[in-house]
PDB file of C-alpha atoms in Angstrom:
ATOM      1  CA  MET A   1      15.640 -13.548  -9.789  1.00 43.00           C
ATOM      2  CA  LYS A   2      15.292 -10.521  -7.272  1.00 47.00           C
ATOM      3  CA  LYS A   3      12.195  -9.654  -8.837  1.00 48.00           C
ATOM      4  CA  LEU A   4      11.170 -13.203  -8.599  1.00 40.00           C
ATOM      5  CA  ARG A   5      11.730 -13.308  -4.744  1.00 47.00           C
ATOM      6  CA  ALA A   6      10.153  -9.973  -4.383  1.00 47.00           C
ATOM      7  CA  ALA A   7       7.217 -11.641  -6.087  1.00 46.00           C
ATOM      8  CA  VAL A   8       7.130 -14.623  -3.909  1.00 42.00           C
ATOM      9  CA  VAL A   9       7.642 -12.283  -0.723  1.00 45.00           C
ATOM     10  CA  THR A  10       4.686 -10.229  -2.101  1.00 47.00           C
ATOM     11  CA  ILE A  11       2.223 -13.442  -2.696  1.00 46.00           C
ATOM     12  CA  ALA A  12       3.064 -14.722   0.981  1.00 47.00           C
ATOM     13  CA  ALA A  13       2.442 -11.426   2.319  1.00 50.00           C
ATOM     14  CA  VAL A  14      -0.868 -10.525   0.435  1.00 47.00           C
ATOM     15  CA  ALA A  15      -1.986 -14.313   0.844  1.00 46.00           C
ATOM     16  CA  GLY A  16      -1.877 -14.171   4.547  1.00 48.00           C
ATOM     17  CA  LEU A  17      -4.239 -10.700   4.415  1.00 46.00           C
ATOM     18  CA  ALA A  18      -6.777 -12.602   2.031  1.00 43.00           C
ATOM     19  CA  MET A  19      -6.825 -15.280   4.744  1.00 39.00           C
ATOM     20  CA  ALA A  20      -7.474 -12.849   7.633  1.00 41.00           C
ATOM     21  CA  VAL A  21      -9.864 -10.503   6.004  1.00 42.00           C
ATOM     22  CA  PRO A  22     -13.248 -11.589   4.290  1.00 41.00           C
ATOM     23  CA  PRO A  23     -13.791 -10.217   1.002  1.00 39.00           C
ATOM     24  CA  THR A  24     -16.811  -8.570   1.804  1.00 41.00           C
ATOM     25  CA  ALA A  25     -15.623  -6.445   4.797  1.00 44.00           C
ATOM     26  CA  GLN A  26     -17.688  -3.443   4.979  1.00 47.00           C
ATOM     27  CA  ALA A  27     -16.526  -0.052   6.293  1.00 45.00           C
ATOM     28  CA  ALA A  28     -17.826   0.406   9.962  1.00 49.00           C
ATOM     29  CA  SER A  29     -18.983   3.430  11.373  1.00 52.00           C
ATOM     30  CA  GLY A  30     -16.536   5.232  13.360  1.00 62.00           C
ATOM     31  CA  CYS A  31     -13.267   4.163  11.429  1.00 95.00           C
ATOM     32  CA  THR A  32     -11.398   7.157  10.308  1.00 96.00           C
ATOM     33  CA  SER A  33      -7.648   8.474  10.244  1.00 95.00           C
ATOM     34  CA  GLY A  34      -7.052  12.024   9.672  1.00 95.00           C
ATOM     35  CA  GLY A  35     -10.651  12.891   9.047  1.00 95.00           C
ATOM     36  CA  LYS A  36     -10.454   9.844   6.307  1.00 97.00           C
ATOM     37  CA  ALA A  37     -12.948   7.272   7.087  1.00 97.00           C
ATOM     38  CA  TYR A  38     -11.609   3.546   6.043  1.00 97.00           C
ATOM     39  CA  ILE A  39     -12.583   0.089   6.233  1.00 97.00           C
ATOM     40  CA  CYS A  40     -11.907  -0.798   9.954  1.00 96.00           C
ATOM     41  CA  GLU A  41     -11.257  -4.453   9.548  1.00 96.00           C
ATOM     42  CA  PHE A  42      -8.235  -3.329   6.937  1.00 97.00           C
ATOM     43  CA  GLY A  43      -6.799  -0.904   9.676  1.00 97.00           C
ATOM     44  CA  VAL A  44      -4.318   1.879   8.581  1.00 98.00           C
ATOM     45  CA  THR A  45      -0.631   0.860   7.510  1.00 98.00           C
ATOM     46  CA  THR A  46       2.113   3.101   8.617  1.00 97.00           C
ATOM     47  CA  LYS A  47       5.703   3.229   6.793  1.00 97.00           C
ATOM     48  CA  ALA A  48       8.752   5.152   8.715  1.00 95.00           C
ATOM     49  CA  LEU A  49      10.994   6.817   6.376  1.00 94.00           C
ATOM     50  CA  PRO A  50      14.516   7.114   6.599  1.00 94.00           C
ATOM     51  CA  ASN A  51      14.158  10.921   7.784  1.00 94.00           C
ATOM     52  CA  GLY A  52      11.872  10.317  10.421  1.00 94.00           C
ATOM     53  CA  THR A  53       8.615  11.315   8.606  1.00 96.00           C
ATOM     54  CA  LYS A  54       6.107   8.598   7.653  1.00 96.00           C
ATOM     55  CA  GLN A  55       3.470   7.985   4.952  1.00 97.00           C
ATOM     56  CA  VAL A  56       0.299   6.146   5.935  1.00 98.00           C
ATOM     57  CA  PHE A  57      -2.109   3.792   3.925  1.00 98.00           C
ATOM     58  CA  LEU A  58      -5.498   2.919   4.129  1.00 98.00           C
ATOM     59  CA  VAL A  59      -8.643   1.554   2.040  1.00 98.00           C
ATOM     60  CA  ALA A  60     -11.395   4.001   2.119  1.00 97.00           C
ATOM     61  CA  PRO A  61     -15.032   2.889   1.697  1.00 97.00           C
ATOM     62  CA  ASP A  62     -14.728   3.556  -2.008  1.00 97.00           C
ATOM     63  CA  ARG A  63     -12.308   0.420  -2.157  1.00 97.00           C
ATOM     64  CA  ALA A  64      -9.334   2.891  -3.270  1.00 98.00           C
ATOM     65  CA  VAL A  65      -6.137   2.988  -1.428  1.00 98.00           C
ATOM     66  CA  TRP A  66      -5.532   6.661  -0.112  1.00 98.00           C
ATOM     67  CA  THR A  67      -2.167   7.790   1.295  1.00 98.00           C
ATOM     68  CA  ARG A  68      -0.883  11.018   2.993  1.00 98.00           C
ATOM     69  CA  TRP A  69       2.462  11.665   4.691  1.00 97.00           C
ATOM     70  CA  THR A  70       4.403  13.931   6.839  1.00 97.00           C
ATOM     71  CA  ASP A  71       6.910  16.548   6.141  1.00 94.00           C
ATOM     72  CA  SER A  72       9.965  17.323   8.166  1.00 91.00           C
ATOM     73  CA  ASP A  73       7.994  19.744  10.725  1.00 93.00           C
ATOM     74  CA  GLY A  74       5.528  16.600  11.441  1.00 93.00           C
ATOM     75  CA  ASP A  75       2.756  18.493   9.423  1.00 97.00           C
ATOM     76  CA  TRP A  76       0.310  16.296   7.371  1.00 97.00           C
ATOM     77  CA  SER A  77      -0.388  16.302   3.561  1.00 97.00           C
ATOM     78  CA  HIS A  78      -3.922  16.306   2.183  1.00 97.00           C
ATOM     79  CA  TRP A  79      -5.268  12.630   1.328  1.00 98.00           C
ATOM     80  CA  LEU A  80      -4.386  11.334  -1.873  1.00 98.00           C
ATOM     81  CA  SER A  81      -6.031   8.710  -3.627  1.00 98.00           C
ATOM     82  CA  MET A  82      -3.863   6.108  -5.305  1.00 98.00           C
ATOM     83  CA  GLY A  83      -6.798   4.237  -6.849  1.00 98.00           C
ATOM     84  CA  GLY A  84      -6.940   0.468  -7.207  1.00 97.00           C
ATOM     85  CA  VAL A  85      -9.877  -1.699  -6.085  1.00 97.00           C
ATOM     86  CA  ALA A  86      -8.763  -3.226  -2.660  1.00 98.00           C
ATOM     87  CA  MET A  87     -10.195  -6.358  -0.973  1.00 98.00           C
ATOM     88  CA  SER A  88      -7.362  -6.550   1.757  1.00 98.00           C
ATOM     89  CA  ALA A  89      -5.430  -4.256   4.120  1.00 98.00           C
ATOM     90  CA  VAL A  90      -2.423  -2.600   2.472  1.00 98.00           C
ATOM     91  CA  ALA A  91       0.945  -4.625   2.948  1.00 98.00           C
ATOM     92  CA  ILE A  92       4.537  -2.934   2.578  1.00 98.00           C
ATOM     93  CA  THR A  93       7.440  -4.824   1.256  1.00 97.00           C
ATOM     94  CA  VAL A  94      10.973  -3.231   1.007  1.00 95.00           C
ATOM     95  CA  PRO A  95      12.486  -5.299  -1.704  1.00 90.00           C
ATOM     96  CA  GLN A  96      16.197  -3.912  -1.112  1.00 92.00           C
ATOM     97  CA  PRO A  97      16.839  -2.975   2.505  1.00 91.00           C
ATOM     98  CA  SER A  98      19.796  -0.960   1.167  1.00 93.00           C
ATOM     99  CA  LEU A  99      17.351   1.365  -0.636  1.00 94.00           C
ATOM    100  CA  PRO A 100      15.084   2.271   2.114  1.00 91.00           C
ATOM    101  CA  TRP A 101      13.135   5.107   0.169  1.00 95.00           C
ATOM    102  CA  GLN A 102      12.228   2.436  -2.529  1.00 96.00           C
ATOM    103  CA  PHE A 103       9.188   0.142  -1.312  1.00 97.00           C
ATOM    104  CA  ALA A 104       5.894  -1.219  -2.796  1.00 97.00           C
ATOM    105  CA  ILE A 105       2.685  -1.270  -1.234  1.00 98.00           C
ATOM    106  CA  HIS A 106       0.436  -4.527  -1.846  1.00 98.00           C
ATOM    107  CA  VAL A 107      -3.178  -5.362  -1.854  1.00 98.00           C
ATOM    108  CA  ILE A 108      -5.677  -8.308  -2.758  1.00 98.00           C
ATOM    109  CA  GLY A 109      -7.777  -7.073  -5.844  1.00 97.00           C
ATOM    110  CA  ARG A 110     -11.426  -7.508  -6.891  1.00 96.00           C
ATOM    111  CA  ASP A 111      -9.875 -10.575  -8.878  1.00 95.00           C
ATOM    112  CA  GLY A 112      -8.590 -12.286  -5.711  1.00 96.00           C
ATOM    113  CA  VAL A 113      -4.906 -11.730  -7.233  1.00 96.00           C
ATOM    114  CA  GLY A 114      -2.335  -9.908  -5.498  1.00 97.00           C
ATOM    115  CA  TRP A 115      -1.643  -5.980  -7.114  1.00 98.00           C
ATOM    116  CA  PHE A 116       1.158  -3.593  -6.127  1.00 98.00           C
ATOM    117  CA  ARG A 117       2.564   0.025  -6.879  1.00 98.00           C
ATOM    118  CA  GLU A 118       6.091   0.580  -6.417  1.00 97.00           C
ATOM    119  CA  ARG A 119       7.717   3.857  -4.933  1.00 97.00           C
ATOM    120  CA  ASP A 120      10.878   5.084  -6.353  1.00 96.00           C
ATOM    121  CA  ALA A 121      13.758   6.924  -4.336  1.00 93.00           C
ATOM    122  CA  ASN A 122      12.222  10.360  -5.689  1.00 93.00           C
ATOM    123  CA  GLY A 123       8.644   9.788  -4.375  1.00 93.00           C
ATOM    124  CA  ASN A 124       7.350   8.615  -7.581  1.00 96.00           C
ATOM    125  CA  TRP A 125       4.812   5.675  -7.798  1.00 97.00           C
ATOM    126  CA  SER A 126       4.311   3.028 -10.629  1.00 98.00           C
ATOM    127  CA  GLU A 127       0.969   2.256 -11.663  1.00 98.00           C
ATOM    128  CA  TRP A 128      -1.087  -0.753 -10.424  1.00 98.00           C
ATOM    129  CA  ALA A 129       0.515  -3.842 -11.656  1.00 97.00           C
ATOM    130  CA  ARG A 130      -0.785  -7.184 -11.038  1.00 97.00           C
ATOM    131  CA  ASN A 131       1.532 -10.004  -9.619  1.00 93.00           C
ATOM    132  CA  ARG A 132       2.905 -12.747 -11.787  1.00 84.00           C
ATOM    133  CA  ASP A 133       2.516 -16.133 -11.048  1.00 66.00           C
ATOM    134  CA  PRO A 134       5.918 -17.482  -9.770  1.00 59.00           C
ATOM    135  CA  GLN A 135       7.627 -19.891 -12.707  1.00 52.00           C
TER     136      GLN A 135
END
């Protein structure tokens, strides 16, 4: 039941992104974050973590989701590709607020369907998975 509710929330969040952003959005010159070019229309999504650090996500011109994060001293990591083919901005959900280190990122894929990756409490990420249709 929790997964079904999470799927419905995810679909609603990502559906809102799909309506707001045309699937043919192109990278405009001048949109960079930390030296990484990104699709301006999609912006940069930031997740504050419980220890005061943060992690950012963006969609680069290659349509992959890229991320980087700060350490406890505020220094930034290098950019890391999370792969995928994103046709929307990155949305973040926290399925269980009592577990703030665990969250998921969501995008609309090339197939027009929501896709997500989940982060566990240790910082490990699942592979990309396609949203299931709610039953």
